Amino acid sequence: MSIIIKPIITEKITKEGEIFNRFGFVVDKKANKVQIKKAVEATYGISVVTVNTMNYRADRTTKFTKSGLISGKTSAYKKAIVQVKEGETIDFYNNI
């Protein structure tokens, strides 16, 4: 479970899940496609067809406010888009 950090639930990913059977996950930065495929298959009990990965870098921002300069940073992460076999699906809301 250390490879899959959390599922991504946005409007765009949800629409892709309904149309193309694609689901998004935030994964460990050092994980490769084979490890991600095995982790998703083991966790959800489904067959994975393809895995696409994207690395997002950390963004730094500086804001000018009344109290002075405020600098911030977003964290870097790796995102995986997993396409599931036709006819199978992942239900993220079954444990609610």
XYZ file of C-alpha atoms in Angstrom:
96
model
C 0.000 0.000 0.000
C 3.014 2.286 0.144
C 3.017 2.684 -3.664
C -0.538 4.051 -3.956
C -0.897 7.131 -1.769
C -4.461 8.220 -2.601
C -6.966 8.208 -5.466
C -7.625 11.402 -7.401
C -11.313 12.322 -7.474
C -11.913 15.311 -9.739
C -14.530 16.042 -12.374
C -12.122 15.337 -15.228
C -10.874 12.007 -13.842
C -14.426 10.935 -12.939
C -15.601 11.639 -16.497
C -12.662 9.647 -17.932
C -13.560 6.811 -15.576
C -17.104 6.704 -16.872
C -16.188 6.942 -20.566
C -12.731 5.337 -20.975
C -12.349 3.249 -17.747
C -9.400 5.408 -16.596
C -8.742 6.181 -12.946
C -6.168 8.481 -11.355
C -3.914 7.938 -8.352
C -1.204 9.870 -6.532
C 1.667 7.396 -6.255
C 5.151 7.187 -4.766
C 7.704 9.254 -6.693
C 10.092 6.317 -7.070
C 7.508 3.781 -8.282
C 7.622 2.624 -11.902
C 4.743 1.545 -14.157
C 5.106 -2.177 -13.431
C 4.994 -1.616 -9.659
C 1.973 0.693 -9.989
C 0.147 -1.890 -12.131
C 0.775 -4.689 -9.610
C -0.280 -2.492 -6.667
C -3.574 -1.441 -8.277
C -4.380 -5.019 -9.322
C -3.633 -6.318 -5.822
C -5.544 -3.570 -4.022
C -8.722 -3.468 -6.121
C -8.733 -6.968 -7.681
C -9.050 -5.811 -11.290
C -7.070 -6.147 -14.537
C -5.017 -3.118 -15.622
C -4.461 -2.518 -19.347
C -2.156 0.538 -19.390
C -0.461 2.891 -16.938
C 0.520 6.478 -17.761
C 2.580 8.503 -15.289
C 3.274 12.212 -14.847
C 5.690 13.990 -12.527
C 4.527 17.326 -11.120
C 7.195 19.692 -9.839
C 6.959 21.911 -6.788
C 5.777 25.448 -7.559
C 7.058 28.425 -5.587
C 4.977 31.565 -5.235
C 5.529 35.011 -3.729
C 2.618 37.211 -2.717
C 2.752 40.896 -1.862
C 0.398 41.631 1.035
C -0.147 44.459 3.538
C 2.012 42.665 6.083
C 4.879 42.126 3.609
C 6.132 39.345 1.375
C 4.707 35.874 1.852
C 6.411 33.005 0.054
C 4.881 29.563 -0.348
C 5.480 26.262 -2.061
C 3.316 23.397 -3.303
C 4.627 19.870 -2.913
C 5.882 17.771 -5.823
C 4.091 14.494 -6.582
C 3.690 11.761 -9.170
C 0.324 11.019 -10.771
C -0.652 7.762 -12.473
C -3.572 7.311 -14.868
C -4.587 3.633 -14.919
C -6.808 2.168 -17.650
C -8.871 -0.780 -16.507
C -10.029 -3.732 -18.637
C -13.364 -3.298 -20.442
C -16.315 -4.136 -18.214
C -14.474 -3.649 -14.899
C -14.598 -0.575 -12.680
C -13.255 0.801 -9.394
C -15.749 2.079 -6.815
C -14.072 4.596 -4.506
C -17.264 5.324 -2.576
C -18.119 1.829 -1.304
C -16.497 2.382 2.138
C -18.401 5.563 2.981
